[in-house]
PDB file of C-alpha atoms in Angstrom:
ATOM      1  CA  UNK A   8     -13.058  -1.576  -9.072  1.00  0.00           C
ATOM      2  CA  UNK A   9     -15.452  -4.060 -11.071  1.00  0.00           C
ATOM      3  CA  UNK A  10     -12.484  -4.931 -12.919  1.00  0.00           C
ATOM      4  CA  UNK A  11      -8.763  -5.327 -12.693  1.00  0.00           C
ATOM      5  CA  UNK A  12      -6.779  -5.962 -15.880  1.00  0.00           C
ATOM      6  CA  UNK A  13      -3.056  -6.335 -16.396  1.00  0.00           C
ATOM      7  CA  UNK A  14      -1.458  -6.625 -19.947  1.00  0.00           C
ATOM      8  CA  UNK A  15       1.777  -8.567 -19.649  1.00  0.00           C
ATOM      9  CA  UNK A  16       2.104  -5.986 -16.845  1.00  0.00           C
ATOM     10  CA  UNK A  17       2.547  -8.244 -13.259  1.00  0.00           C
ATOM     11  CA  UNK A  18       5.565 -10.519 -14.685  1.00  0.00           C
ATOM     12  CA  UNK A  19       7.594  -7.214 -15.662  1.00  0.00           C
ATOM     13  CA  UNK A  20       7.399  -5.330 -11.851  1.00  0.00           C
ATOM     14  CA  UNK A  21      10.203  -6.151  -9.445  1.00  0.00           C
ATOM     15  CA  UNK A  22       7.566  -7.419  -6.891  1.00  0.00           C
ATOM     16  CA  UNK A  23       5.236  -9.113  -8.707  1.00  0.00           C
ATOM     17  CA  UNK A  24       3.428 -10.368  -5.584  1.00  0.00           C
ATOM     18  CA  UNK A  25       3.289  -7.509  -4.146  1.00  0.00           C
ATOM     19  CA  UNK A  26       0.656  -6.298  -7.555  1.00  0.00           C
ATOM     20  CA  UNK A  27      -0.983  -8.690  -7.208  1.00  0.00           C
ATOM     21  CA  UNK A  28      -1.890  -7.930  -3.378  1.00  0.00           C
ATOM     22  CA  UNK A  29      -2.932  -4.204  -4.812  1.00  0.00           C
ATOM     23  CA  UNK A  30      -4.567  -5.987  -7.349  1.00  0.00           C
ATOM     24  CA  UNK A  31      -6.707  -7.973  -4.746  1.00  0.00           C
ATOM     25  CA  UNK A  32      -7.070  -5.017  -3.025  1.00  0.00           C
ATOM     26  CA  UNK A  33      -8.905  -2.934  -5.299  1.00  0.00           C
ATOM     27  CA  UNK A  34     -11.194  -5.279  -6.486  1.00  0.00           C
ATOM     28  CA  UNK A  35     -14.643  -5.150  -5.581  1.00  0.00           C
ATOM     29  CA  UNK A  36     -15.934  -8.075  -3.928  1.00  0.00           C
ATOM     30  CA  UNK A  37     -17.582 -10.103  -6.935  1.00  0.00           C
ATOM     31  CA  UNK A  38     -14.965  -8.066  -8.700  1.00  0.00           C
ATOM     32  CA  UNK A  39     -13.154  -9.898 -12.108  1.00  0.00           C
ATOM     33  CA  UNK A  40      -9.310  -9.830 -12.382  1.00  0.00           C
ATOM     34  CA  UNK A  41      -8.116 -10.306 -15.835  1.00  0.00           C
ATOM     35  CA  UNK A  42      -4.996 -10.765 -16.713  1.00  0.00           C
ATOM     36  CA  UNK A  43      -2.567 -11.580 -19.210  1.00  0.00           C
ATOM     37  CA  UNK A  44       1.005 -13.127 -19.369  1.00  0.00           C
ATOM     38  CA  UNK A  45       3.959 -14.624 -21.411  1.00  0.00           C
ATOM     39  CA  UNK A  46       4.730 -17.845 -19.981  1.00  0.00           C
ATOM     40  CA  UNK A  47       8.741 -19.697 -19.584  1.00  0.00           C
ATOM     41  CA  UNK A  48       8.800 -21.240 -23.390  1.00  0.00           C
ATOM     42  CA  UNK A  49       8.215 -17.385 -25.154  1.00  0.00           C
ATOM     43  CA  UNK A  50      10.294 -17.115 -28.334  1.00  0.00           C
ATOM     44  CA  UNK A  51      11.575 -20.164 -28.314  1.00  0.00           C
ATOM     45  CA  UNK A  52      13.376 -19.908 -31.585  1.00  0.00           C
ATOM     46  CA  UNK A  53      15.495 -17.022 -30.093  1.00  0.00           C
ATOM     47  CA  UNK A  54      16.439 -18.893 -26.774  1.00  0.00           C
ATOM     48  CA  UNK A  55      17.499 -21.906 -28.980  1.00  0.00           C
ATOM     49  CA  UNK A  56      20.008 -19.549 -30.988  1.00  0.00           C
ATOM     50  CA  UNK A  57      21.006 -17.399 -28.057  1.00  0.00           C
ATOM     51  CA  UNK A  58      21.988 -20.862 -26.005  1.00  0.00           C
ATOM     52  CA  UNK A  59      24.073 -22.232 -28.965  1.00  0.00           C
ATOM     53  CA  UNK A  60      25.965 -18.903 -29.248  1.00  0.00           C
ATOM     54  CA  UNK A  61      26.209 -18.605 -25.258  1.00  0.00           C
ATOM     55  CA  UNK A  62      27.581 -22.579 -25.205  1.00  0.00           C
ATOM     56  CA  UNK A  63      29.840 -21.839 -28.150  1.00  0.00           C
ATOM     57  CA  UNK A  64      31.578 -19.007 -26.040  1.00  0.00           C
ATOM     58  CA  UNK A  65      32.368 -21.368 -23.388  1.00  0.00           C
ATOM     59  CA  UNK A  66      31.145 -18.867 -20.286  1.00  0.00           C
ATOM     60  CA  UNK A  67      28.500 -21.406 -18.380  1.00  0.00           C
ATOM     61  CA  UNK A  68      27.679 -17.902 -15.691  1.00  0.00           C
ATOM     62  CA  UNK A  69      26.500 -16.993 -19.348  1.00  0.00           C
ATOM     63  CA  UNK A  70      23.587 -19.720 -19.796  1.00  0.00           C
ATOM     64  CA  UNK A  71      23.003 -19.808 -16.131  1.00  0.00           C
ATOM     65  CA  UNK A  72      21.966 -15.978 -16.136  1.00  0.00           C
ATOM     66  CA  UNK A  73      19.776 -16.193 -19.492  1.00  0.00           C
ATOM     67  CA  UNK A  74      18.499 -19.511 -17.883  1.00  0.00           C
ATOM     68  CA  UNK A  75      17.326 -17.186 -15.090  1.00  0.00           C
ATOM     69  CA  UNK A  76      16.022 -14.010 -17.167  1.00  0.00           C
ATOM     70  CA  UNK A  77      13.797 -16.331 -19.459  1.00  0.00           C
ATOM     71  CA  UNK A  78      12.656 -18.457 -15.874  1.00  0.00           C
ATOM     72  CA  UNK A  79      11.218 -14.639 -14.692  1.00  0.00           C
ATOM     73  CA  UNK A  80       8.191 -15.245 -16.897  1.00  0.00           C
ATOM     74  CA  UNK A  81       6.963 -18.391 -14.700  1.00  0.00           C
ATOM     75  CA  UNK A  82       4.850 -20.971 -15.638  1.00  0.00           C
ATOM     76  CA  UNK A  83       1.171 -21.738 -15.859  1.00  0.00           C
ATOM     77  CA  UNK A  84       1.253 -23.422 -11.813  1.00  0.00           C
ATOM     78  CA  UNK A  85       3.124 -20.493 -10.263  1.00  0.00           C
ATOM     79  CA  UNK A  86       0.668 -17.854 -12.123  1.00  0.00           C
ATOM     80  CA  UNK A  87      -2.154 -19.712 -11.137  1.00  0.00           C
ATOM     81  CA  UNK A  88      -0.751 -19.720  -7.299  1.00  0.00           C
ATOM     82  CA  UNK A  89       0.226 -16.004  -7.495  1.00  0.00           C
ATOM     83  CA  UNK A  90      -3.467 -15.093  -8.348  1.00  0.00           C
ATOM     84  CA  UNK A  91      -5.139 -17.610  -5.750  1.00  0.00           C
ATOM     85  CA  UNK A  92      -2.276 -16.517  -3.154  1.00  0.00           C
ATOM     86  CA  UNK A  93      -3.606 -13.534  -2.655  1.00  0.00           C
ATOM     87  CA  UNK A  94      -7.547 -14.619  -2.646  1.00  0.00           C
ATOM     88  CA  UNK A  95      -8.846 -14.582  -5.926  1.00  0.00           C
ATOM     89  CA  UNK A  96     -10.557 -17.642  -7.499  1.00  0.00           C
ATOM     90  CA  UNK A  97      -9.228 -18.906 -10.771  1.00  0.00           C
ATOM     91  CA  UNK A  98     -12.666 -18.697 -13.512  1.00  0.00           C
ATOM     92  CA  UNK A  99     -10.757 -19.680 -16.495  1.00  0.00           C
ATOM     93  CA  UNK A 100      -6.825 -20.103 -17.658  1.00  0.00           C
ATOM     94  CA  UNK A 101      -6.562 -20.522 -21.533  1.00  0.00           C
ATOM     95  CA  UNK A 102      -3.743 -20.600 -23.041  1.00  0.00           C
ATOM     96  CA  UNK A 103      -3.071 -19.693 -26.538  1.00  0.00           C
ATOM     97  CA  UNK A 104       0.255 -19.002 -28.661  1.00  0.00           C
ATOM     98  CA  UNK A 105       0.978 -16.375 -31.782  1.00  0.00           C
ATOM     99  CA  UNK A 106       4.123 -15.455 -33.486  1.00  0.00           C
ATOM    100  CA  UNK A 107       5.801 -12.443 -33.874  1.00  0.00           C
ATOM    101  CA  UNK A 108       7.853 -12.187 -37.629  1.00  0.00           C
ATOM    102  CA  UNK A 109      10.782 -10.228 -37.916  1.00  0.00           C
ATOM    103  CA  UNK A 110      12.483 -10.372 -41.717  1.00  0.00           C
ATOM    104  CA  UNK A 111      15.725 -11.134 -39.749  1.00  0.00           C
ATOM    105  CA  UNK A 112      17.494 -10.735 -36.662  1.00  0.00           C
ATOM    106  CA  UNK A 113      18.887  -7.392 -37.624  1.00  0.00           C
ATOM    107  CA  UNK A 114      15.157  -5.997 -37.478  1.00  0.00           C
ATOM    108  CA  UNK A 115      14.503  -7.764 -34.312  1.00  0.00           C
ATOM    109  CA  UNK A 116      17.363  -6.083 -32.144  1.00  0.00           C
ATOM    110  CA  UNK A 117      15.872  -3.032 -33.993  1.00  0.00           C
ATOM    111  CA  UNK A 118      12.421  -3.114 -33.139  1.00  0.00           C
ATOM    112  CA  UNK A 119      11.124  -0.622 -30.679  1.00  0.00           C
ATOM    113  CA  UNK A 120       9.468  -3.295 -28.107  1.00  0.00           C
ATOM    114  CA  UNK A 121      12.718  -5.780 -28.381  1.00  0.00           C
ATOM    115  CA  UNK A 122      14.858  -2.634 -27.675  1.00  0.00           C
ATOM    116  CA  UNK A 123      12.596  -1.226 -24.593  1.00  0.00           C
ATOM    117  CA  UNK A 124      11.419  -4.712 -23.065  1.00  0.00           C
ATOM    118  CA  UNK A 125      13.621  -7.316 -24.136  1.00  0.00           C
ATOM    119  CA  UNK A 126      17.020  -6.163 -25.234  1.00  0.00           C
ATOM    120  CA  UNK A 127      18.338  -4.778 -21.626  1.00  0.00           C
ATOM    121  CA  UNK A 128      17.698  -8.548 -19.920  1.00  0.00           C
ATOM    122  CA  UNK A 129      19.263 -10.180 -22.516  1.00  0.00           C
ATOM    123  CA  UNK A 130      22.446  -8.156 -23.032  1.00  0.00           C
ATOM    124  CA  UNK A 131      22.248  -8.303 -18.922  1.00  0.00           C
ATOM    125  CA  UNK A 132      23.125 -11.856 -18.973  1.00  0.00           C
ATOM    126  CA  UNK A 133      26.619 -11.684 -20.511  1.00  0.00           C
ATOM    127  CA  UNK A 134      29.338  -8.990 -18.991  1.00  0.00           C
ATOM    128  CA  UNK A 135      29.447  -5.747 -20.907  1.00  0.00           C
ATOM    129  CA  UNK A 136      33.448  -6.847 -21.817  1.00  0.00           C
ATOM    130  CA  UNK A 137      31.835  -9.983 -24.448  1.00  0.00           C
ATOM    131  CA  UNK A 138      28.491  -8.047 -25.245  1.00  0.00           C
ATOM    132  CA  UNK A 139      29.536  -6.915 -28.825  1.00  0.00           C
ATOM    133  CA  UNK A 140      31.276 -10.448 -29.542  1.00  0.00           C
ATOM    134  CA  UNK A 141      28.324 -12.010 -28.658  1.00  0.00           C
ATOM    135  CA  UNK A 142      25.123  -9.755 -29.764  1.00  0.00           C
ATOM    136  CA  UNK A 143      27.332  -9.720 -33.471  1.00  0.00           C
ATOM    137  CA  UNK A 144      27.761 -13.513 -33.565  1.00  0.00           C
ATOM    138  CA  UNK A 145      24.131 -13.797 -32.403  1.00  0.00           C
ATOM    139  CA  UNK A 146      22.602 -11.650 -34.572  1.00  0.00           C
ATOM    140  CA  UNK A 147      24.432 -13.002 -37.630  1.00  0.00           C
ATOM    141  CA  UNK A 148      22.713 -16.556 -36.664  1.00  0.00           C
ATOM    142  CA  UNK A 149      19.414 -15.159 -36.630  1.00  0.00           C
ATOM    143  CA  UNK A 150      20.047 -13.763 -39.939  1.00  0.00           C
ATOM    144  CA  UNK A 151      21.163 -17.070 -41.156  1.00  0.00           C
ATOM    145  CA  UNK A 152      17.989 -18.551 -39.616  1.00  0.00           C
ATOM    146  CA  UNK A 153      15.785 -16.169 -41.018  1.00  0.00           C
ATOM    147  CA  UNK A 154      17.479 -16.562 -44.159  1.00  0.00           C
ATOM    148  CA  UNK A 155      16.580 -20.050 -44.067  1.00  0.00           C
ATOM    149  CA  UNK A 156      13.361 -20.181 -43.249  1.00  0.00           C
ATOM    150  CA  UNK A 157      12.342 -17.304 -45.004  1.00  0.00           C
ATOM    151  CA  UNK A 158      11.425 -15.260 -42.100  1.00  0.00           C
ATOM    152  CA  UNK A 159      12.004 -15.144 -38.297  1.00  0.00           C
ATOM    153  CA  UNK A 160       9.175 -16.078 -36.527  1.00  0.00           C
ATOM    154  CA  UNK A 161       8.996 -16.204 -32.501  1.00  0.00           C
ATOM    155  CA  UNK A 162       6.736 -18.167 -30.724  1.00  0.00           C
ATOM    156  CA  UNK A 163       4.598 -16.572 -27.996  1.00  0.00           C
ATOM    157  CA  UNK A 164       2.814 -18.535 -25.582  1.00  0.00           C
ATOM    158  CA  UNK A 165       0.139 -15.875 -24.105  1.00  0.00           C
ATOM    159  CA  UNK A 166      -1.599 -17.118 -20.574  1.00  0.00           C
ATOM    160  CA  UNK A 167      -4.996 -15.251 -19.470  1.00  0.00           C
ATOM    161  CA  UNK A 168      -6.776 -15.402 -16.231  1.00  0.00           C
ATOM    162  CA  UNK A 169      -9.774 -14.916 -15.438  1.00  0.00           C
ATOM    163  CA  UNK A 170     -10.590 -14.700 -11.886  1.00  0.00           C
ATOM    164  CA  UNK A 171     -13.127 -13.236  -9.360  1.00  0.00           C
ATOM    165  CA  UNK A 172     -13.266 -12.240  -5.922  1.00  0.00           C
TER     166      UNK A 172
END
């Protein structure tokens, strides 16, 4: 192909590197890869809250397994070596960040793309026995937040690359 694009797709597989070598792959030589990933650092806002509740339960398995789920999105050095580990050359890397508003936290366990691509990693890092605890106590600070601040807003940082063959 002339052109290989992912949108926040090669973060989400179970073998990311293993994508990426298809990626490679398929790519004509001269060929662009262009990409497009959350980085460690997405919705910040919600990690904050989700700690406090999480350190307030007293379980420390708890933040060491949300530590882990949010650390699955990498960073800008271990994108940047995926991509050149399999033989592309880097063209470009910007970085930019938008937000995502949600009247409350109610609507944000509600939304369709929190329930299908965030929800299940996130209820994952606490045992199903302390899920309802939990998701209640945490949800009722992210309405208290939002209430607050007048919305609930989540910060996205958003990496592209832009490579070639």
């Amino acid at each position: 192909f002339d052109m290989v694009t992912s949108n926040l797709g090669v973060n989400n597989f179970s073998d990311p590197q293993l994508s990426m070598q298809e990626c490679y792959r398929v790519t004509k030589t001269d060929g662009k890869l262009v990409m497009t990933t959350n980085l460690v650092g997405h919705m910040k806002e919600f990690y904050t809250i989700y700690r406090q509740v999480l350190v307030d339960f007293g379980n420390p398995v708890y933040i060491e397994q949300m530590d882990q789920q949010e650390a699955h999105r990498g960073d800008i050095g271990m994108h940047h070596d995926a991509v050149t580990g399999v033989g592309y050359r880097i063209d470009d890397m910007p970085i930019r960040h938008f937000r995502m508003n949600y009247a409350n936290g109610t609507a944000l366990f509600q939304h369709p793309m929190i329930r299908f691509g965030f929800l299940p990693g996130w209820v994952n890092c606490v045992n199903e026995s302390d899920r309802e605890t939990i998701f209640v106590e945490l949800e009722q600070r992210l309405n208290a937040h939002a209430a607050e601040q007048g919305i609930l807003r989540l910060t996205i940082p958003m990496l592209c690359i832009i490579a070639s063959k």
